[in-house]
């Protein structure tokens, strides 16, 4: 027993001594965590350099765009061919992807050899050989009668300009075919296939093997957004935000970037890490000075690196008693499979002895232990270097997503990773140590890159088909110039109908006289009360106007109007309004003060004078009974009487659009049009009295409240009305009414978007075909979300967060589509508003007989003010459809409050002038 213990002690001591000896000799190959963090930082800087337009030409890590913009979502379907060229064998594959309730992939494949005379000969012969192999595969499987999409896995650095085009930058591994560099390899293969006239193959995608690995794993795990190959060569790819890829136009979504990390260090960035053995290996390679990181990591070079170290150790007498064999002197005699065999847990030492004996050496026990340790250090360094670069990619992903903690999956492939017994465990451990704030799942790719190429092709087919369907929906909202001219001309006709006595009753644009005869002239002064009713909030204001310096000071209080009041009785509504006025007067210490009052009432009213207004019909969600057809000023006076606490001088009932025009007119005498583009949509303008047949008198002008929201209620714009507009209309409180407003105003745009999203989801084009309960909820998609989603400053990540708040679990691709839908709906709204406004400015120009007309439009409303593009598109449309009009747009400051007070002040001034006359 003692002898056994003695032997074990001797062997342990021997092993320890040999390990220490090797550790001292290969000290520079052992990398501390501090060094690995430093390498991480260097790789991050190289990635940044590769992504920049100006810095890419000199970057060693090329960060090549792959034009793969989406990962599989499980709905892929069909038969695909795949070719894989890049390793020691060439593979052709037929992949059947089907859903049938669950994801299912069936594959048939065949390997063909890649003889040295082919891969190092002429480029034309290489692609001819590939085409011949493909033809053989298709003929033996009777596929020649089918038209099949093909994915081409080409495992060499290519500069891609689209998914099906790629120019070879340089050969790597053992390939050296002449005349291929800087040519489009897809085109080369397509030309080679032309001689096989019975083949009908459409090459849809050129895929790097790393991208193929990521796509294969993403089919099984949608959380996979990184692919890594550690095999004959090494490389990584990952999904990068488009906004960071300066080499490709467009900021929306993500694209897979093929890092080509094998070239990391080619610019000298790893010189302090490289050893004499790395330099010797590089000098003897096919491409000295190139792919330096790959030469320190990948399977093609690992065995050779071990051989060079063993040779040097033998030369200095540290191994084999200084003996060397001719095999040990021969390049390529130790392969990576030998390294893996020597590092096996139990049989490693026995394997080591056998391999060394086969090399013509006579190793001792201590030699075998030392050689095993050399293998461990070389392979461990490889895993460490890979871990540092991968950790840099994971950190970038986490920072792109602005997350404190990242959960992601890395798809893995490559012979070294697969066959080396310790490699995966070492790599995973170091990655997790370097990025403790990332939860990483490592998923081994099945059938690897070739299946991946088929998946890329399947995704491309799916995206292509989906894109057609999405474009078909979006096309409904894209108005041609002719359509916009049609809207302008029809609006002009309706304006004329509304002004004429004969046709007024049938007109959809009511053209209501406001009895506002003049604009502010700067002499207005005094204290005025203003009321503002037009939405879910009601405001009471005290407005102090000082003449001379044109100074206006305002004090206001906002009161909520509950839904039960909005949709209760008229008496309840006006009693609630008077209660709010009483609270405000108390608050301001004005109880009992006799103040002139202007009432902004933002609903269609027929006026017979400035202080009388009969409600034509409720809009914007109001439904209070016993109001329509009644004079709302009288109803307010009655409510004040019922309360019997105070009396007010109601001078004017004002539409908010008129208030907007008056507010801007106070600042700019050129302003004679008011536009509201907010919850509702409306326009007013100063019309010649001679054109207003509903009011007596031909002298001067009067402001006309067009109430243009009703435009189209007679069906005149049905040709541009979509099924989604009809659904929104049918679900509204006033079906068949305010059709133009429902296509242009903030109250309805979000609802139009919701209807489109439901339809696209039903078609399986969004949210994985799952319509959430939230999406089914009416009005859940508020117009403010359109403004936020369309903001140029907002990354897709933030768009996804907005959608998550709405209970919509969206992918990156979903977010792009939602953004496009919002853009199409809001763009059409702005164009329709612009076409309507063009009709009005053209009318004013013609009425005054002017060649050119200069006018200011006062504008208010949340849609115009807050939406990032609405105002610009509206202005562009007016310019295009009314080219002889020079239109300035002026934002109104509180048109409904300040404007009401100004109209009241102007009315008081005109009353005073009448008395004096």
mmCIF file of N, CA and C in Angstrom, residues 189-229:
data_model
loop_
_atom_site.group_PDB
_atom_site.id
_atom_site.type_symbol
_atom_site.label_atom_id
_atom_site.label_comp_id
_atom_site.label_asym_id
_atom_site.label_seq_id
_atom_site.Cartn_x
_atom_site.Cartn_y
_atom_site.Cartn_z
ATOM 1 N N UNK A 189 -20.884 32.063 -59.920
ATOM 2 C CA UNK A 189 -21.590 30.779 -59.800
ATOM 3 C C UNK A 189 -22.778 30.720 -60.785
ATOM 4 N N UNK A 190 -23.513 31.837 -60.892
ATOM 5 C CA UNK A 190 -24.672 31.882 -61.809
ATOM 6 C C UNK A 190 -24.222 31.622 -63.248
ATOM 7 N N UNK A 191 -23.096 32.227 -63.641
ATOM 8 C CA UNK A 191 -22.557 32.014 -65.004
ATOM 9 C C UNK A 191 -22.142 30.559 -65.214
ATOM 10 N N UNK A 192 -21.531 29.968 -64.181
ATOM 11 C CA UNK A 192 -21.080 28.570 -64.285
ATOM 12 C C UNK A 192 -22.273 27.625 -64.419
ATOM 13 N N UNK A 193 -23.411 27.999 -63.813
ATOM 14 C CA UNK A 193 -24.589 27.136 -63.849
ATOM 15 C C UNK A 193 -25.325 27.216 -65.190
ATOM 16 N N UNK A 194 -25.019 28.229 -66.000
ATOM 17 C CA UNK A 194 -25.727 28.403 -67.280
ATOM 18 C C UNK A 194 -25.514 27.227 -68.233
ATOM 19 N N UNK A 195 -24.378 26.557 -68.089
ATOM 20 C CA UNK A 195 -24.112 25.443 -69.014
ATOM 21 C C UNK A 195 -25.005 24.233 -68.708
ATOM 22 N N UNK A 196 -25.592 24.214 -67.520
ATOM 23 C CA UNK A 196 -26.541 23.150 -67.165
ATOM 24 C C UNK A 196 -27.953 23.678 -67.442
ATOM 25 N N UNK A 197 -28.399 23.539 -68.668
ATOM 26 C CA UNK A 197 -29.655 24.160 -69.074
ATOM 27 C C UNK A 197 -30.882 23.555 -68.404
ATOM 28 N N UNK A 198 -30.753 22.331 -67.875
ATOM 29 C CA UNK A 198 -31.922 21.701 -67.242
ATOM 30 C C UNK A 198 -32.111 22.144 -65.792
ATOM 31 N N UNK A 199 -31.203 23.003 -65.283
ATOM 32 C CA UNK A 199 -31.339 23.479 -63.895
ATOM 33 C C UNK A 199 -32.051 24.833 -63.874
ATOM 34 N N UNK A 200 -32.994 24.977 -62.940
ATOM 35 C CA UNK A 200 -33.673 26.277 -62.759
ATOM 36 C C UNK A 200 -33.502 26.682 -61.297
ATOM 37 N N UNK A 201 -32.401 27.371 -61.039
ATOM 38 C CA UNK A 201 -32.053 27.723 -59.654
ATOM 39 C C UNK A 201 -31.906 29.235 -59.538
ATOM 40 N N UNK A 202 -32.474 29.777 -58.470
ATOM 41 C CA UNK A 202 -32.425 31.226 -58.243
ATOM 42 C C UNK A 202 -31.579 31.489 -56.994
ATOM 43 N N UNK A 203 -30.369 32.040 -57.185
ATOM 44 C CA UNK A 203 -29.493 32.294 -56.018
ATOM 45 C C UNK A 203 -30.006 33.549 -55.304
ATOM 46 N N UNK A 204 -30.617 33.324 -54.135
ATOM 47 C CA UNK A 204 -31.253 34.444 -53.410
ATOM 48 C C UNK A 204 -30.347 35.066 -52.371
ATOM 49 N N UNK A 205 -29.388 34.262 -51.853
ATOM 50 C CA UNK A 205 -28.580 34.821 -50.771
ATOM 51 C C UNK A 205 -27.158 34.278 -50.774
ATOM 52 N N UNK A 206 -26.240 35.163 -50.449
ATOM 53 C CA UNK A 206 -24.841 34.792 -50.229
ATOM 54 C C UNK A 206 -24.613 34.925 -48.733
ATOM 55 N N UNK A 207 -24.191 33.836 -48.119
ATOM 56 C CA UNK A 207 -24.133 33.814 -46.657
ATOM 57 C C UNK A 207 -22.764 33.354 -46.200
ATOM 58 N N UNK A 208 -22.239 34.055 -45.223
ATOM 59 C CA UNK A 208 -21.017 33.604 -44.576
ATOM 60 C C UNK A 208 -21.379 32.451 -43.639
ATOM 61 N N UNK A 209 -20.463 31.489 -43.446
ATOM 62 C CA UNK A 209 -20.791 30.323 -42.619
ATOM 63 C C UNK A 209 -21.183 30.713 -41.196
ATOM 64 N N UNK A 210 -20.599 31.807 -40.687
ATOM 65 C CA UNK A 210 -20.916 32.257 -39.323
ATOM 66 C C UNK A 210 -22.358 32.737 -39.247
ATOM 67 N N UNK A 211 -22.778 33.457 -40.282
ATOM 68 C CA UNK A 211 -24.168 33.944 -40.347
ATOM 69 C C UNK A 211 -25.105 32.736 -40.424
ATOM 70 N N UNK A 212 -24.689 31.728 -41.212
ATOM 71 C CA UNK A 212 -25.472 30.498 -41.317
ATOM 72 C C UNK A 212 -25.649 29.837 -39.962
ATOM 73 N N UNK A 213 -24.593 29.821 -39.171
ATOM 74 C CA UNK A 213 -24.653 29.234 -37.826
ATOM 75 C C UNK A 213 -25.658 29.986 -36.959
ATOM 76 N N UNK A 214 -25.578 31.307 -36.980
ATOM 77 C CA UNK A 214 -26.510 32.123 -36.184
ATOM 78 C C UNK A 214 -27.956 31.858 -36.602
ATOM 79 N N UNK A 215 -28.201 31.796 -37.920
ATOM 80 C CA UNK A 215 -29.561 31.612 -38.431
ATOM 81 C C UNK A 215 -30.102 30.220 -38.092
ATOM 82 N N UNK A 216 -29.244 29.217 -38.156
ATOM 83 C CA UNK A 216 -29.670 27.851 -37.801
ATOM 84 C C UNK A 216 -30.127 27.820 -36.346
ATOM 85 N N UNK A 217 -29.327 28.414 -35.469
ATOM 86 C CA UNK A 217 -29.661 28.421 -34.036
ATOM 87 C C UNK A 217 -30.871 29.310 -33.759
ATOM 88 N N UNK A 218 -30.997 30.407 -34.516
ATOM 89 C CA UNK A 218 -32.127 31.329 -34.304
ATOM 90 C C UNK A 218 -33.451 30.670 -34.677
ATOM 91 N N UNK A 219 -33.401 29.671 -35.561
ATOM 92 C CA UNK A 219 -34.635 28.956 -35.922
ATOM 93 C C UNK A 219 -35.154 28.185 -34.706
ATOM 94 N N UNK A 220 -34.211 27.667 -33.882
ATOM 95 C CA UNK A 220 -34.592 26.925 -32.677
ATOM 96 C C UNK A 220 -34.767 27.839 -31.471
ATOM 97 N N UNK A 221 -34.026 28.959 -31.460
ATOM 98 C CA UNK A 221 -34.097 29.890 -30.326
ATOM 99 C C UNK A 221 -34.088 31.313 -30.865
ATOM 100 N N UNK A 222 -35.261 31.973 -30.900
ATOM 101 C CA UNK A 222 -35.342 33.337 -31.465
ATOM 102 C C UNK A 222 -34.488 34.362 -30.706
ATOM 103 N N UNK A 223 -33.979 33.955 -29.524
ATOM 104 C CA UNK A 223 -33.113 34.862 -28.759
ATOM 105 C C UNK A 223 -31.681 34.864 -29.252
ATOM 106 N N UNK A 224 -31.393 34.041 -30.286
ATOM 107 C CA UNK A 224 -30.021 33.948 -30.792
ATOM 108 C C UNK A 224 -29.724 35.134 -31.706
ATOM 109 N N UNK A 225 -28.699 35.931 -31.342
ATOM 110 C CA UNK A 225 -28.344 37.091 -32.165
ATOM 111 C C UNK A 225 -26.831 37.213 -32.364
ATOM 112 N N UNK A 226 -26.120 36.125 -32.049
ATOM 113 C CA UNK A 226 -24.664 36.070 -32.278
ATOM 114 C C UNK A 226 -24.341 34.686 -32.835
ATOM 115 N N UNK A 227 -23.424 34.641 -33.793
ATOM 116 C CA UNK A 227 -22.938 33.358 -34.310
ATOM 117 C C UNK A 227 -21.426 33.335 -34.205
ATOM 118 N N UNK A 228 -20.864 32.214 -33.738
ATOM 119 C CA UNK A 228 -19.395 32.099 -33.617
ATOM 120 C C UNK A 228 -18.970 30.760 -34.205
ATOM 121 N N UNK A 229 -17.926 30.796 -35.027
ATOM 122 C CA UNK A 229 -17.327 29.550 -35.534
ATOM 123 C C UNK A 229 -15.892 29.470 -35.024
#
